[in-house]
Each structure stands twice: as structure tokens, then as C-alpha cells.
Short mmCIF file of C-alpha atoms and ligand atoms in Angstrom, two decimals:
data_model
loop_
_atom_site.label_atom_id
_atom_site.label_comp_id
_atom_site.label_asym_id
_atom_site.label_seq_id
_atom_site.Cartn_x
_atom_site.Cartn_y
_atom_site.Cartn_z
CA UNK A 1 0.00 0.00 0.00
CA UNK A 2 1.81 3.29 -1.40
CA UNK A 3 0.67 6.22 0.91
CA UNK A 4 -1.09 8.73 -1.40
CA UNK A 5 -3.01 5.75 -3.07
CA UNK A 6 -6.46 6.46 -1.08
CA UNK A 7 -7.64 2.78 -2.08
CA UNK A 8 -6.78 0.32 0.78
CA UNK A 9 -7.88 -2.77 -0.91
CA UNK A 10 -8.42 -2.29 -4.81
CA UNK A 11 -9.18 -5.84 -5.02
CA UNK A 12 -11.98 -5.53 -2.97
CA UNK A 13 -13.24 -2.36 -3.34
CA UNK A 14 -12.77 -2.09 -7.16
CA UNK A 15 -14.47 -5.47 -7.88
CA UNK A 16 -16.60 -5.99 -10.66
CA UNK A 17 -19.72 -6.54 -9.77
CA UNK A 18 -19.72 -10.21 -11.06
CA UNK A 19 -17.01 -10.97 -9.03
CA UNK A 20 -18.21 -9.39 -6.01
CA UNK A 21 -21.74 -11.25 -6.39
CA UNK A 22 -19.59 -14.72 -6.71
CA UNK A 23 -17.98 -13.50 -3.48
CA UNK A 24 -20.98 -12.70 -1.44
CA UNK A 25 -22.60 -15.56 -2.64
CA UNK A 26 -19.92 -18.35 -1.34
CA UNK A 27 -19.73 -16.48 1.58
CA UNK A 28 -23.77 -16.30 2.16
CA UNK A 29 -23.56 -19.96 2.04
CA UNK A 30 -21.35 -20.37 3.91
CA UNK A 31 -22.95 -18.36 6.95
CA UNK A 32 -26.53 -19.73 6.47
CA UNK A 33 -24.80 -23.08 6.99
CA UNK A 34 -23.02 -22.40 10.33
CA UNK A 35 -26.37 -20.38 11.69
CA UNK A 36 -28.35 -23.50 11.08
CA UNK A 37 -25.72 -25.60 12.74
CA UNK A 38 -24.89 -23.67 16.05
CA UNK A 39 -28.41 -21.10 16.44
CA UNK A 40 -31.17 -22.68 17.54
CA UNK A 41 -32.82 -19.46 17.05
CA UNK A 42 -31.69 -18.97 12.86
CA UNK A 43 -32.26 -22.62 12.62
CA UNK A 44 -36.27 -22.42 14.09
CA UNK A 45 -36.42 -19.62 11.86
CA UNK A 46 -35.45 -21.08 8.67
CA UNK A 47 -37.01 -24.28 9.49
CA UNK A 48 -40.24 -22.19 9.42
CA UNK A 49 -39.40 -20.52 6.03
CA UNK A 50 -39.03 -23.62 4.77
CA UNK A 51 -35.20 -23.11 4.32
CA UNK A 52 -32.68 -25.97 4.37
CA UNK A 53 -29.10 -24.65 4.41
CA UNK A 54 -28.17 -25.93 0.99
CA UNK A 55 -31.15 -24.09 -0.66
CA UNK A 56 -29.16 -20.87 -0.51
CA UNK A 57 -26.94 -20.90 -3.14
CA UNK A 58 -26.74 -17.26 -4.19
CA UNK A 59 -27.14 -13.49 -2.88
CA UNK A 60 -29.54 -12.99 -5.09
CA UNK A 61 -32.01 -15.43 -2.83
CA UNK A 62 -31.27 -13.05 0.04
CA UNK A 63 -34.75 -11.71 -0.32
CA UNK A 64 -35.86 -14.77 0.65
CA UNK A 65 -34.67 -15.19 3.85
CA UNK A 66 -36.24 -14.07 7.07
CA UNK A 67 -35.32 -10.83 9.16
CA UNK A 68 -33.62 -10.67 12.11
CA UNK A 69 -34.74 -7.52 14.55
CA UNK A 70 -33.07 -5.98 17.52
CA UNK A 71 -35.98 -7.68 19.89
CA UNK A 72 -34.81 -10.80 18.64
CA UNK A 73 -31.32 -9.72 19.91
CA UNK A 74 -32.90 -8.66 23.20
CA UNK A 75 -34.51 -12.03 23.45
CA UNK A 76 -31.45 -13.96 23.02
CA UNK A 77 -29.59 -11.79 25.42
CA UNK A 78 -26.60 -12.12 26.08
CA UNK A 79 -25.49 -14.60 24.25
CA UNK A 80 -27.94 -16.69 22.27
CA UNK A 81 -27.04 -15.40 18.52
CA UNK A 82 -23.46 -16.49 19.50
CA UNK A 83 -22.29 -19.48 16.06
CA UNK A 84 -18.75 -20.11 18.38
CA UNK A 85 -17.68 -21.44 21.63
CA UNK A 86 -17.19 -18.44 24.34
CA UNK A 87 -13.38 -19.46 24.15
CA UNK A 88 -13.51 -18.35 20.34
CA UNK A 89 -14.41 -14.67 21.77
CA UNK A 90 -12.15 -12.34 22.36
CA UNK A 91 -13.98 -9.52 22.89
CA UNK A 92 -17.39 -8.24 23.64
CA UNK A 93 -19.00 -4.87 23.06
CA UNK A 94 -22.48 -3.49 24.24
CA UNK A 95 -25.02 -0.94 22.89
CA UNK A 96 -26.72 0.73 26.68
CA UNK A 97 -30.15 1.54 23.94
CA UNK A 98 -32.50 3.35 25.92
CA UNK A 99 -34.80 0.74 27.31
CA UNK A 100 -34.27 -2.61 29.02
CA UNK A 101 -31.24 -4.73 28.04
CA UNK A 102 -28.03 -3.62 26.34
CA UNK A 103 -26.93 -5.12 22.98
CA UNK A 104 -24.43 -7.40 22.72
CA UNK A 105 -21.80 -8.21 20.31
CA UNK A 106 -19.31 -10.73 20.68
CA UNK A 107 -15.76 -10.78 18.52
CA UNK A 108 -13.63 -13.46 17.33
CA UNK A 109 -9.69 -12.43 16.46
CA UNK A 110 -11.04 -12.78 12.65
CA UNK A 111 -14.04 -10.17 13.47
CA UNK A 112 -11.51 -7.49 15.31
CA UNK A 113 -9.19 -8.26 11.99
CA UNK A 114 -12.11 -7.37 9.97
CA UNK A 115 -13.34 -4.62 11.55
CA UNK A 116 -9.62 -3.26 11.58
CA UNK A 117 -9.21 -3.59 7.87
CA UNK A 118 -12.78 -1.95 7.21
CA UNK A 119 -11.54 0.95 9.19
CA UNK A 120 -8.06 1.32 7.85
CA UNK A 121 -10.18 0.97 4.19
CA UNK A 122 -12.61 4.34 5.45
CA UNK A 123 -9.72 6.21 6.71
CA UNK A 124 -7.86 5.71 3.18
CA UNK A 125 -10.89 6.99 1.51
CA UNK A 126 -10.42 10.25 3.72
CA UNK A 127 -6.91 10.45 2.80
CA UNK A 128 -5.83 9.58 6.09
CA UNK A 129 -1.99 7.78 5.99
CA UNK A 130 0.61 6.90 8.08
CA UNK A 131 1.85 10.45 9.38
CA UNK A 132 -1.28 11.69 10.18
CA UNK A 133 -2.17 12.12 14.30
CA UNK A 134 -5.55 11.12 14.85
CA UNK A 135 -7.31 12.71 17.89
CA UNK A 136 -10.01 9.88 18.82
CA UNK A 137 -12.74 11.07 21.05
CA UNK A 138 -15.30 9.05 20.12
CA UNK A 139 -15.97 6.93 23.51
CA UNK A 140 -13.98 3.96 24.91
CA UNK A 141 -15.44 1.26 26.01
CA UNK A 142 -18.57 -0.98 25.40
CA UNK A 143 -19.43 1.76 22.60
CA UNK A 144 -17.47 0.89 19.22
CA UNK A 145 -16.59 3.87 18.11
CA UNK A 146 -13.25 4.61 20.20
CA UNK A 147 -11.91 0.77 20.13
CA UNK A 148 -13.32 0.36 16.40
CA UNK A 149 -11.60 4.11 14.95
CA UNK A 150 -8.26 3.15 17.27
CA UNK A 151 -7.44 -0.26 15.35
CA UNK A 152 -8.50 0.76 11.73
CA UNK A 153 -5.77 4.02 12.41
CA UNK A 154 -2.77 1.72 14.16
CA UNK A 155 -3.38 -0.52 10.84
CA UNK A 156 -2.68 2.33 8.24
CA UNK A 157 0.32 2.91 10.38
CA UNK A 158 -0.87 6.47 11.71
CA UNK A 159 -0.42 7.72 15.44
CA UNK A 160 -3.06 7.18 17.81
CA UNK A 161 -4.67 9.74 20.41
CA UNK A 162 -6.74 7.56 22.81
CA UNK A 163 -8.21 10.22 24.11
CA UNK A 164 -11.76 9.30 24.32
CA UNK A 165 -14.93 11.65 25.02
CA UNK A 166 -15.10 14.10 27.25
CA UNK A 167 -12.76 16.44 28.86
CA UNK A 168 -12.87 19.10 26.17
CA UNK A 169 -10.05 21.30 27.47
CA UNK A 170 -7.67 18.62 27.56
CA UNK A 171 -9.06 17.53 23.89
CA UNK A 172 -8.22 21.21 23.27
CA UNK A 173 -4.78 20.43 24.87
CA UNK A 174 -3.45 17.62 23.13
CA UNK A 175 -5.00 18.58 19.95
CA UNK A 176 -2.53 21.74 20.27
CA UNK A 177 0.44 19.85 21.48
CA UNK A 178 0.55 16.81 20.37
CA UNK A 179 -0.71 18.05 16.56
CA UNK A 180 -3.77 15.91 15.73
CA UNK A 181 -3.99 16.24 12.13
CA UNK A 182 -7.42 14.31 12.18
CA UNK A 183 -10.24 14.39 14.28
CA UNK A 184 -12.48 11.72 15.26
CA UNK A 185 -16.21 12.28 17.03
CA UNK A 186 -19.54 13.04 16.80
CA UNK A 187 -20.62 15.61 14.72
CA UNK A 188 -22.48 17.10 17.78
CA UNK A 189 -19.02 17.02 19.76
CA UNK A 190 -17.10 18.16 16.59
CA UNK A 191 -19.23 21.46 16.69
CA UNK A 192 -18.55 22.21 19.97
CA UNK A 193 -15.38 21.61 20.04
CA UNK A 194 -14.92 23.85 17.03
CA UNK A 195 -16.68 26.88 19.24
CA UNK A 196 -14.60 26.39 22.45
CA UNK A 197 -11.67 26.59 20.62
CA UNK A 198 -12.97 30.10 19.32
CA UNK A 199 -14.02 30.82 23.22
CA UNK A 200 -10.72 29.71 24.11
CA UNK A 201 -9.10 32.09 21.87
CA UNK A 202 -6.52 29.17 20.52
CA UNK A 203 -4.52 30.31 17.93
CA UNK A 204 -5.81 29.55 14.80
CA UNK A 205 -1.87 28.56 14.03
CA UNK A 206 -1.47 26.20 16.46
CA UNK A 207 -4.29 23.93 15.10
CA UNK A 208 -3.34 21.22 13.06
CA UNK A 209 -6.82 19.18 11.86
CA UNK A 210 -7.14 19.17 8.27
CA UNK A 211 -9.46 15.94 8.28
CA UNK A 212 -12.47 14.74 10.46
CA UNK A 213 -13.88 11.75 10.44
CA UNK A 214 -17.38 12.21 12.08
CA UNK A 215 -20.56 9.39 12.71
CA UNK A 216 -22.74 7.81 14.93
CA UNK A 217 -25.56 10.15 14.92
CA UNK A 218 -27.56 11.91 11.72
CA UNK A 219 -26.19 15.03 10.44
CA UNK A 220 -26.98 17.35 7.34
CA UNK A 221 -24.64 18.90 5.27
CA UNK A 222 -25.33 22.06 6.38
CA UNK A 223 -23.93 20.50 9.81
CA UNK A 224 -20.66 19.82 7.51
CA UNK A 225 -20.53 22.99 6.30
CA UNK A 226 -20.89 24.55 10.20
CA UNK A 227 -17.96 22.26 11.24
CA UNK A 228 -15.95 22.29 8.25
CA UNK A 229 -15.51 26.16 8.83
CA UNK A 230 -15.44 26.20 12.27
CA UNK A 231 -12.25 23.67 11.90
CA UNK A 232 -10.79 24.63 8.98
CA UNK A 233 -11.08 20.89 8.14
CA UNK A 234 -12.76 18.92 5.57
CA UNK A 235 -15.59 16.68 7.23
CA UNK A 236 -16.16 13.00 6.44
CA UNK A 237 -19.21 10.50 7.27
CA UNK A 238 -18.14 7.27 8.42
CA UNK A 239 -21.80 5.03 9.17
CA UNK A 240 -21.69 1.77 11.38
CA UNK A 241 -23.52 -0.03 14.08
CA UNK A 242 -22.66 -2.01 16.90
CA UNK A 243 -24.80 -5.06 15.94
CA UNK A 244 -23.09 -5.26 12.33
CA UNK A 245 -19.59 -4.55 13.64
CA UNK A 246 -18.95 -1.19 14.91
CA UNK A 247 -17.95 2.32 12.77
CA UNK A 248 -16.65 1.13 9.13
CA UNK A 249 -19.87 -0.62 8.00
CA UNK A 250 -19.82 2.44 5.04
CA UNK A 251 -17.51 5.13 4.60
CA UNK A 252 -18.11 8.56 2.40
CA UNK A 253 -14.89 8.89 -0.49
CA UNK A 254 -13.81 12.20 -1.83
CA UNK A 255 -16.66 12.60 -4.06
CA UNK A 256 -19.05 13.04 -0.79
CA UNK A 257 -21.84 11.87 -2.42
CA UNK A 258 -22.68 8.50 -0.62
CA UNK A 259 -21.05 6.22 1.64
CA UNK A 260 -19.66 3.52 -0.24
CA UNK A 261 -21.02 0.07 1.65
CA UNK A 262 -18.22 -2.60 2.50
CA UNK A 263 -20.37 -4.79 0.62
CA UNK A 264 -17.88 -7.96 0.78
CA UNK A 265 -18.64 -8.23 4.80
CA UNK A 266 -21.79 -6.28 4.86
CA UNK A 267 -24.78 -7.06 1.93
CA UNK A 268 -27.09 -4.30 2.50
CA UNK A 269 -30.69 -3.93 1.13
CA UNK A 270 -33.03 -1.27 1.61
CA UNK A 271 -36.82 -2.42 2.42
CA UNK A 272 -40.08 -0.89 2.96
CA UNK A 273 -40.55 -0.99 6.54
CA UNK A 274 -44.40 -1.98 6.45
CA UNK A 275 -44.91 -4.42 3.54
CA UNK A 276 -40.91 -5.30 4.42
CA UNK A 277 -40.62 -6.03 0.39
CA UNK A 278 -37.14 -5.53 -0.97
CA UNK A 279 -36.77 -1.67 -3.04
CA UNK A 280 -35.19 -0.81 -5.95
CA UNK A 281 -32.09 1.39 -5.74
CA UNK A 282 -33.02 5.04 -5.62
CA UNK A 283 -36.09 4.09 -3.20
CA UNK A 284 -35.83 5.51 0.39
CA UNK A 285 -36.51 3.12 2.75
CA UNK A 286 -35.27 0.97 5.98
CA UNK A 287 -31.79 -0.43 5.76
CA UNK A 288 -31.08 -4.02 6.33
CA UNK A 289 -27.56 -5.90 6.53
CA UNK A 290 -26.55 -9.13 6.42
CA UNK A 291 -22.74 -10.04 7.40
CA UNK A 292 -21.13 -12.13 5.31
CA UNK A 293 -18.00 -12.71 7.25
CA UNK A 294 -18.60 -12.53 10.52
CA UNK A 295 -17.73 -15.23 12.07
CA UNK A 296 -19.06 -14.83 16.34
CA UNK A 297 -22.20 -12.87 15.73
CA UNK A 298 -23.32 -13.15 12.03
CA UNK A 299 -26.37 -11.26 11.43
CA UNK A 300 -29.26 -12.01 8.89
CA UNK A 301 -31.23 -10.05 7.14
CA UNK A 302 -31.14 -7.34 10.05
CA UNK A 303 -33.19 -4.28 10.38
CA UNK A 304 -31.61 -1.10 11.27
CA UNK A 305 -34.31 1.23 11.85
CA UNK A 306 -31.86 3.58 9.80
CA UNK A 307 -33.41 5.31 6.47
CA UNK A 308 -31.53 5.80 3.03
CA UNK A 309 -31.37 4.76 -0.46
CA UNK A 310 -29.08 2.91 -2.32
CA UNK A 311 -27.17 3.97 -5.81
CA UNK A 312 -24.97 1.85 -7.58
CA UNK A 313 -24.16 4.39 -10.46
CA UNK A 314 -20.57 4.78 -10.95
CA UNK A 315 -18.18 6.52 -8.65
CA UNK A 316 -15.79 9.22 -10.08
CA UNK A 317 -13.53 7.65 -6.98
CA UNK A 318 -12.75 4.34 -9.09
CA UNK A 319 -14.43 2.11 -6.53
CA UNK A 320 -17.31 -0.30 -7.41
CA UNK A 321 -18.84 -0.65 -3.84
CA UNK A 322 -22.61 0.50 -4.00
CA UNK A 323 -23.27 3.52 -2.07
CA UNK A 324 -25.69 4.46 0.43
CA UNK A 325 -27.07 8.14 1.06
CA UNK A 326 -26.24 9.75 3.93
CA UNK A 327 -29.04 9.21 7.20
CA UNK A 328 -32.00 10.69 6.85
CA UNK A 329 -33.05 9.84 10.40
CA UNK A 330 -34.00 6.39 12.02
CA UNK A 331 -37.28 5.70 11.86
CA UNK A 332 -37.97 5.48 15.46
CA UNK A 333 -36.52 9.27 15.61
CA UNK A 334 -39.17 10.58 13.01
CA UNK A 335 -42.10 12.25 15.06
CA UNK A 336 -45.41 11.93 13.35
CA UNK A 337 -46.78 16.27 14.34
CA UNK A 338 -50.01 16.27 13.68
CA UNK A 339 -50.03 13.18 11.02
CA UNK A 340 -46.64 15.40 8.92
CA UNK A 341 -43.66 13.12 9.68
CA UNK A 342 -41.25 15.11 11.09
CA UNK A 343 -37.35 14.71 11.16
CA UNK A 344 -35.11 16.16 13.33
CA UNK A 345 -32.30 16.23 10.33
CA UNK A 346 -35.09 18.62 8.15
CA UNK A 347 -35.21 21.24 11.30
CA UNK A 348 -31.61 21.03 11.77
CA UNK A 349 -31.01 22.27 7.69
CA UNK A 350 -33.13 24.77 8.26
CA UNK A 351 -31.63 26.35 11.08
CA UNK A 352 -27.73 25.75 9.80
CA UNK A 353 -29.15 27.55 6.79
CA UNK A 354 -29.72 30.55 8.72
CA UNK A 355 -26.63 32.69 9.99
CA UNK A 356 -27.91 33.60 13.23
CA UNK A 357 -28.33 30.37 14.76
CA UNK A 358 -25.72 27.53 16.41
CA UNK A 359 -26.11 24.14 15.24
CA UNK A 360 -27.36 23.10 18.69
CA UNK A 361 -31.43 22.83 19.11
CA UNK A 362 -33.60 20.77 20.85
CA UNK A 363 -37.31 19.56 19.72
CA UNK A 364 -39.84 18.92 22.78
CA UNK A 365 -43.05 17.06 21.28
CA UNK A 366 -46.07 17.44 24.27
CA UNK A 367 -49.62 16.57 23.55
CA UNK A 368 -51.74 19.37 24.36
CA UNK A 369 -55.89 18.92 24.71
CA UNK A 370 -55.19 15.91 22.31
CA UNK A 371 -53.23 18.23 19.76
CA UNK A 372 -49.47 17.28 19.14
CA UNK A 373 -47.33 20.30 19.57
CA UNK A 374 -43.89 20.62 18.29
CA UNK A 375 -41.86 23.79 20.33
CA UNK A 376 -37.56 23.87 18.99
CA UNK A 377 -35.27 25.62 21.14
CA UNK A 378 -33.16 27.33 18.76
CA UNK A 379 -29.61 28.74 20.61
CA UNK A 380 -28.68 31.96 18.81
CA UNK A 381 -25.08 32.46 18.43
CA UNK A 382 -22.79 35.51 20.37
CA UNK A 383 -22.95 38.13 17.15
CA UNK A 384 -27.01 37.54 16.89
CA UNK A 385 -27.70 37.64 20.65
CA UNK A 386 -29.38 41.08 21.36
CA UNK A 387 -30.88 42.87 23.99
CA UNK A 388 -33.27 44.03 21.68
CA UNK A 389 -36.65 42.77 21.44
CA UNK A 390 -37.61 43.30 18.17
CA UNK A 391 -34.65 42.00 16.36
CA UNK A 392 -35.10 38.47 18.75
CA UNK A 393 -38.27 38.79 17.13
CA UNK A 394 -37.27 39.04 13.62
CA UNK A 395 -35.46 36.07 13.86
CA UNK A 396 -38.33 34.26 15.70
CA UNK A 397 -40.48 34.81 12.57
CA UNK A 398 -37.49 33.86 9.99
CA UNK A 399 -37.01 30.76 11.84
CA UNK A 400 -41.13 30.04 12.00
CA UNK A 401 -41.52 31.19 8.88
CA UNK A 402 -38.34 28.82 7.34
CA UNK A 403 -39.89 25.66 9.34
CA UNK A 404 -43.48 26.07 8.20
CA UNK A 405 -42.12 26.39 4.55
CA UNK A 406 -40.22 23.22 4.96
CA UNK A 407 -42.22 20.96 6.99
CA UNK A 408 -45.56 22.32 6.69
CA UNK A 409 -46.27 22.41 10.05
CA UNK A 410 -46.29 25.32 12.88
CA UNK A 411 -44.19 25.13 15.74
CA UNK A 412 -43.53 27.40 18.33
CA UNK A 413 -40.17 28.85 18.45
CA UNK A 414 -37.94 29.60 21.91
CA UNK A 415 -35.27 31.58 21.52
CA UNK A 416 -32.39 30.73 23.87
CA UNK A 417 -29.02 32.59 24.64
CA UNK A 418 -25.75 31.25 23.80
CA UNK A 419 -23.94 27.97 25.14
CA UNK A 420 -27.58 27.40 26.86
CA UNK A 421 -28.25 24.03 25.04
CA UNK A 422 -25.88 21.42 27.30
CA UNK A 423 -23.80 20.54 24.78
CA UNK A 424 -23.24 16.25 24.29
CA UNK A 425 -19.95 14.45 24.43
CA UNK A 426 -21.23 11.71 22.18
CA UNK A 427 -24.99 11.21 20.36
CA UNK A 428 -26.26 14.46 21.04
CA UNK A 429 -29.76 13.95 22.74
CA UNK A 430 -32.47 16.46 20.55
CA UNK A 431 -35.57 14.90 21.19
CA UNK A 432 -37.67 14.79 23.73
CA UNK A 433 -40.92 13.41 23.62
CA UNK A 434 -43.38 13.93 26.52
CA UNK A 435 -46.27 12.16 24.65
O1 DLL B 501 -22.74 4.56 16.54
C1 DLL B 501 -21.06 3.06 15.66
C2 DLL B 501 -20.27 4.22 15.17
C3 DLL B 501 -19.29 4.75 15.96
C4 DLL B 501 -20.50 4.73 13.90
C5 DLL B 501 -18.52 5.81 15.50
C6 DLL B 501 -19.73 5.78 13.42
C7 DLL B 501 -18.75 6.31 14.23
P1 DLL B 501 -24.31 2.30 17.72
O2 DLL B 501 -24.09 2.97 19.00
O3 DLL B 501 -24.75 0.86 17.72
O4 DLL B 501 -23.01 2.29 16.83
O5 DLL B 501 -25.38 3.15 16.92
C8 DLL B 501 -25.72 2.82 15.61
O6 DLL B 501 -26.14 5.15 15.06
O7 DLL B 501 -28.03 2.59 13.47
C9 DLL B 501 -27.52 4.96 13.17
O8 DLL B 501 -28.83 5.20 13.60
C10 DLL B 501 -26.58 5.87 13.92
N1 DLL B 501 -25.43 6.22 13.08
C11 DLL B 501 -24.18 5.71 13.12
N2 DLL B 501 -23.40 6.33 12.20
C12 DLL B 501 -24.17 7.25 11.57
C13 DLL B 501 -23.98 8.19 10.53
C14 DLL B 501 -22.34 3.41 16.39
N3 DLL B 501 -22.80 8.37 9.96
C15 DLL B 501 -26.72 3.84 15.06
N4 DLL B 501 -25.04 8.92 10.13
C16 DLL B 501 -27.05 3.58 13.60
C17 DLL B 501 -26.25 8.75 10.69
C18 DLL B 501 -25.48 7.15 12.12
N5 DLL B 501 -26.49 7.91 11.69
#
């Protein structure tokens, strides 16, 4: 691998897309063999689709195949989905969610090998090389973001900050001191630590960053645009989920326009999430993923809750790997307001798109005399801030007025001063939902 050459694994990811079907296809069988011999539960549930292992032959017959949900995870908690012996683990990871039982996903040495090379593939497509310092505050710990970013970047041979989340002055610290050239967090967290280091007063000099590599919670463009000036950096999506493997599931190239889909570990399809049939690419719908490779915790057919579309046009980047649109929201994030579905990611381009506000809001959804009401906290930024009534006002309207035209729905606007939204470390927390 010739640093400069942004393509980790040309074989791979520049496959034709006869080859790669061959691939996933041996693969497929392979896995739909070893679920039926060591899951009770994938066993019952082919036995019930009438599936016997040797049926499968080829991707194409993915559609086939039943789905696997996150309740069926819960159910088999902690580790019922589990194809190898607990001595064939070597590590475990957990997703808290935000009822009842965590998540669990269990690693063989082949898995954390995967999942390194995935990574070291979506820091390639950033540009990222040996040489580079990356600064990786995603969390440590049961979450995959900090263990999953910190092996892809030791593989391409660059130097690792551990720092983790948190602790923004010291972030602010080593990203001075040591010279981070790359930045790794949440959007949410990028943002804000792109304004302290203007409260700070840091140098502009004395900031290194040319590259972030942001994910694990929606974000518009307009939120890249915020950062990307704010850091001086060029922003990347990298997509992933604990259940599939971590961050590196699909990774956006140069181009920015789609993450291109690991698609020789991960087969994705995108479904209609009530009639569950399969869409054709360019259709927005639910994501599903089935891992190919995995060899502790294979997945099939499993639902994400995330929605996108798929495009397998070709990519000015050279690669072959079909791409996948950037979040729109998960669709147990999209309030229904009044019977108009409602994103959070919609409201959030509409304020970025305005000068005066930050790219922090909140959205609190009540239920008033059996009416839904939508109110957004909007945080005006230090220049906009005024003592003056009326020109809060103006912007009160501009903001109502930009919403309505988007969404087609009223909602009642609150103003709030500056660094008044508490600012998140990791998934920033915008909704909440007293219904
Ligand atoms: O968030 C893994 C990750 C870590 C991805 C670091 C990227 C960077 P979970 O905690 O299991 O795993 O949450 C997975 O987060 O189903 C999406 O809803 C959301 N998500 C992750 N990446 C993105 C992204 C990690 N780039 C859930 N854009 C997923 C939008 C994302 N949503």
C-alpha cells in the first residue's frame, strides 16, 4: 500500500460486480450453513421458512430469507445469537439503547481483523496515511466507536490519540500539542469543540486538523458545512452499528456523495418498513444488513431502523462498492406532528441555513388537549444575541416562517441565549418526547 493511493484494498473495493456477487454468494452460504448448525434461534427460523441450508446458493435469494430484529437480539440476550464457543471470543462490546437490556456483540480475532481492515479501508478513503495524528474522542469502552476508529488508524500505520470523550479542554490540549492532524467524534461534539476553541481564543496557528472523520448520529450537510468552517477541516461521514460490527460498516470517499457500503462483509438492502418487500435502488426506505463474514455474531437479514437509499451508479472515486445516502433519520426518531412526519435532520437544515443560529437545538413534542405540539429551542449564536426585542423577534419569525415552509407544520419557536443548550460528548440527545 503506497501512501497517497487512497484505495486500501483495490481488489476488494474495485471489484466488478460479477465478481463481487460470486464472493458474497460463497460467503452467504457459507454463513446460512453455520447459523443453522450452532443457532437454535436462525435454525427455528429457517425451518419455518421452509429453508434448508443448501437451498441458498446465491445473494440474489437473500430476499428470501427471514429478518432478524433488535428484539430478537434482546430475546437472546446475552449470548444466544453467538455461532462459536465463548473461548472463540475475544472480545465483547455493548449498545446501553435506551430501554431494558443492552446489545451485545461478541468478537472473534477474525471479526476485530475485519473490523480493523474496514476501518483502515474508510480512513484511506479520507486520505488519512501513516503520518497523520488522529485525535479519537469518540468513547472507549462498550461503545465501538473509540476501540473500532483506534485499530482501523494503528493498521494504516498512523499515530493514535486515545483520548476518548469528554474532557474538552484537555481535547483542546493535546490537539494543540501533540498536533492531531485528524479528528475523530460526533458531529455534535465536533461542533462544539470547534466553538470552544474560538471561546478559548486558541490560535488559529497552532491547530493542526485538516481531516475529520465524524458518525454515529444523523447530520446534514449544512452540519458539515458549520464544522468544516469552524475547523478549517474537511468533514467525512463514516456510518456503522454495533450489531453489524462497529464504525466502518460504510464510509463517504472524496466525491461526498454516498457512503460507499463494504459490501464484501456487509450485503445491504433497503426495504419498505411496512410491507418489508425488498426496493429498488433510488427508493428511500429501511436499511437491512446481512454479514457475510462474521464469524461470532453473524447477522441475517437485520433491520436497522436507519433510512436511506441505495445507488450503484458509478463513482468518479474508481471504486465499485454501491453507495448508500447519507441518514436521513431512524425511523424510530421521526415524530409523526399532527399526522406530517417530522425529522429532526429537516429542522436542523433549516436552522444551519440561517446565519444567526448555532447548530445546537432541541425539539420537545407534548400533547396538548389531544393536539401534538412541536416547540424547537433554537440557541442563537454571540454576534445575533441582542438585547433588543424586536430583532429576537425578527429572527423568531425567519425561523417560524423557514420551518413552516419546509415541513408544513407550525411550531412554536424559543429563543435561547448562547452555550444554553448542554452541549453532548457523544450522540447528542435532541428529542424529547413527553407524549
Ligand atoms: O454509533 C457506531 C459508530 C461509531 C459509527 C462511530 C460511526 C462512528 P451504535 O451505537 O450501535 O453504533 O449506533 C448505531 O447510530 O443505526 C444509526 O442510527 C446511527 N449512526 C451511526 N453512524 C451514523 C452516521 C455506532 N454516519 C446507530 N449517520 C445507527 C447517521 C449514524 N447515523
Amino acid at each position: 500500500m503506497q501512501q497517497g493511493n487512497r484505495i486500501w484494498n483495490p481488489e476488494r473495493e474495485c471489484a466488478d460486480r460479477e465478481q463481487m456477487q460470486k464472493l458474497q454468494s460463497e460467503q452467504l452460504t457459507r454463513m446460512i450453513q453455520r447459523m443453522y448448525d450452532h443457532v437454535p434461534f436462525y435454525r427455528d427460523k429457517l425451518k419455518e421458512a421452509g429453508i434448508e441450508p443448501g437451498d441458498i446458493r446465491c445473494v440474489e435469494q437473500l430476499k428470501t430469507l427471514p429478518f432478524t430484529t433488535k428484539a430478537d437480539l434482546r430475546d437472546n440476550y446475552p449470548f444466544g445469537l453467538f455461532t462459536v464457543p465463548q473461548g472463540d471470543v475475544v472480545r465483547i462490546h455493548a449498545s446501553s439503547g435506551t430501554t431494558g437490556k443492552p446489545t451485545v456483540v461478541g468478537y472473534t480475532q477474525q471479526d476485530i481483523d475485519t473490523w480493523a481492515e474496514v476501518v483502515a479501508r474508510s480512513l484511506a478513503m479520507a486520505g488519512i496515511h501513516r503520518g497523520d495524528t488522529i485525535q479519537v474522542a469518540y468513547g472507549y469502552g462498550p461503545f465501538t466507536g473509540g476501540l473500532g476508529l483506534h485499530y482501523g488508524a494503528e493498521k494504516i500505520g498512523a499515530t493514535v490519540i486515545p483520548i476518548s470523550s469528554g474532557n474538552t479542554r484537555k481535547q483542546l490540549q493535546f490537539m494543540t500539542d501533540f498536533e492531531a492532524t485528524v479528528l475523530a467524534c460526533t458531529p455534535s461534539y465536533a461542533a462544539h469543540l470547534g466553538e470552544s476553541i474560538l471561546k478559548e481564543g486558541i490560535e488559529t496557528k497552532k491547530i493542526k486538523l485538516h481531516t475529520g472523520v465524524f458518525g454515529a448520529e444523523p447530520w446534514t450537510d449544512e452540519m458539515r458545512r458549520e464544522i468544516e468552517k469552524l475547523l478549517r477541516i474537511k468533514a467525512y461521514d463514516i456510518y456503522g452499528l454495533s450489531e453489524v460490527i462497529g464504525p466502518g460498516v460504510s464510509m463517504e470517499c472524496d466525491c461526498q456523495c454516498g457512503n460507499h457500503v463494504f459490501e464484501d462483509h456487509f450485503v445491504p438492502e433497503v426495504i419498505h418498513p411496512d410491507t418489508l418487500e425488498v426496493l429498488p435502488d433510488g427508493e428511500i426506505g429501511e436499511l437491512v444488513f446481512t454479514t457475510i463474514s462474521k464469524e461470532a455474531m453473524p447477522l441475517l437479514r437485520y433491520r436497522t431502523r436507519d433510512l436511506t437509499r441505495l445507488c450503484r451508479k458509478k463513482c468518479d472515486c474508481g471504486r465499485t462498492l454501491v453507495r448508500m445516502e447519507k441518514c436521513l433519520g431512524r425511523t424510530d426518531d421521526m415524530l409523526i406532528i399532527r399526522g406530517v412526519n417530522v425529522f429532526p435532520s429537516q429542522i436542523e437544515s433549516v436552522l444551519l441555513d440561517m446565519s444567526e443560529t448555532t447548530p445546537h437545538y432541541q425539539l420537545i413534542v407534548r400533547r396538548e388537549n389531544n393536539l401534538d405540539t412541536l416547540e424547537v429551542k433554537v440557541e442563537i449564536d454571540e454576534l445575533n444575541w441582542s438585547d433588543s426585542i424586536r430583532e429576537l423577534e425578527a429572527i423568531r419569525g425567519r425561523v417560524h416562517h423557514n420551518i413552516r415552509s419546509m415541513l408544513g407544520i407550525s411550531a412554536t419557536i424559543k429563543l435561547v441565549e448562547p452555550n444554553s443548550i448542554q452541549r453532548s460528548e457523544g450522540k447528542a440527545q435532541r428529542i424529547l418526547d413527553y407524549r
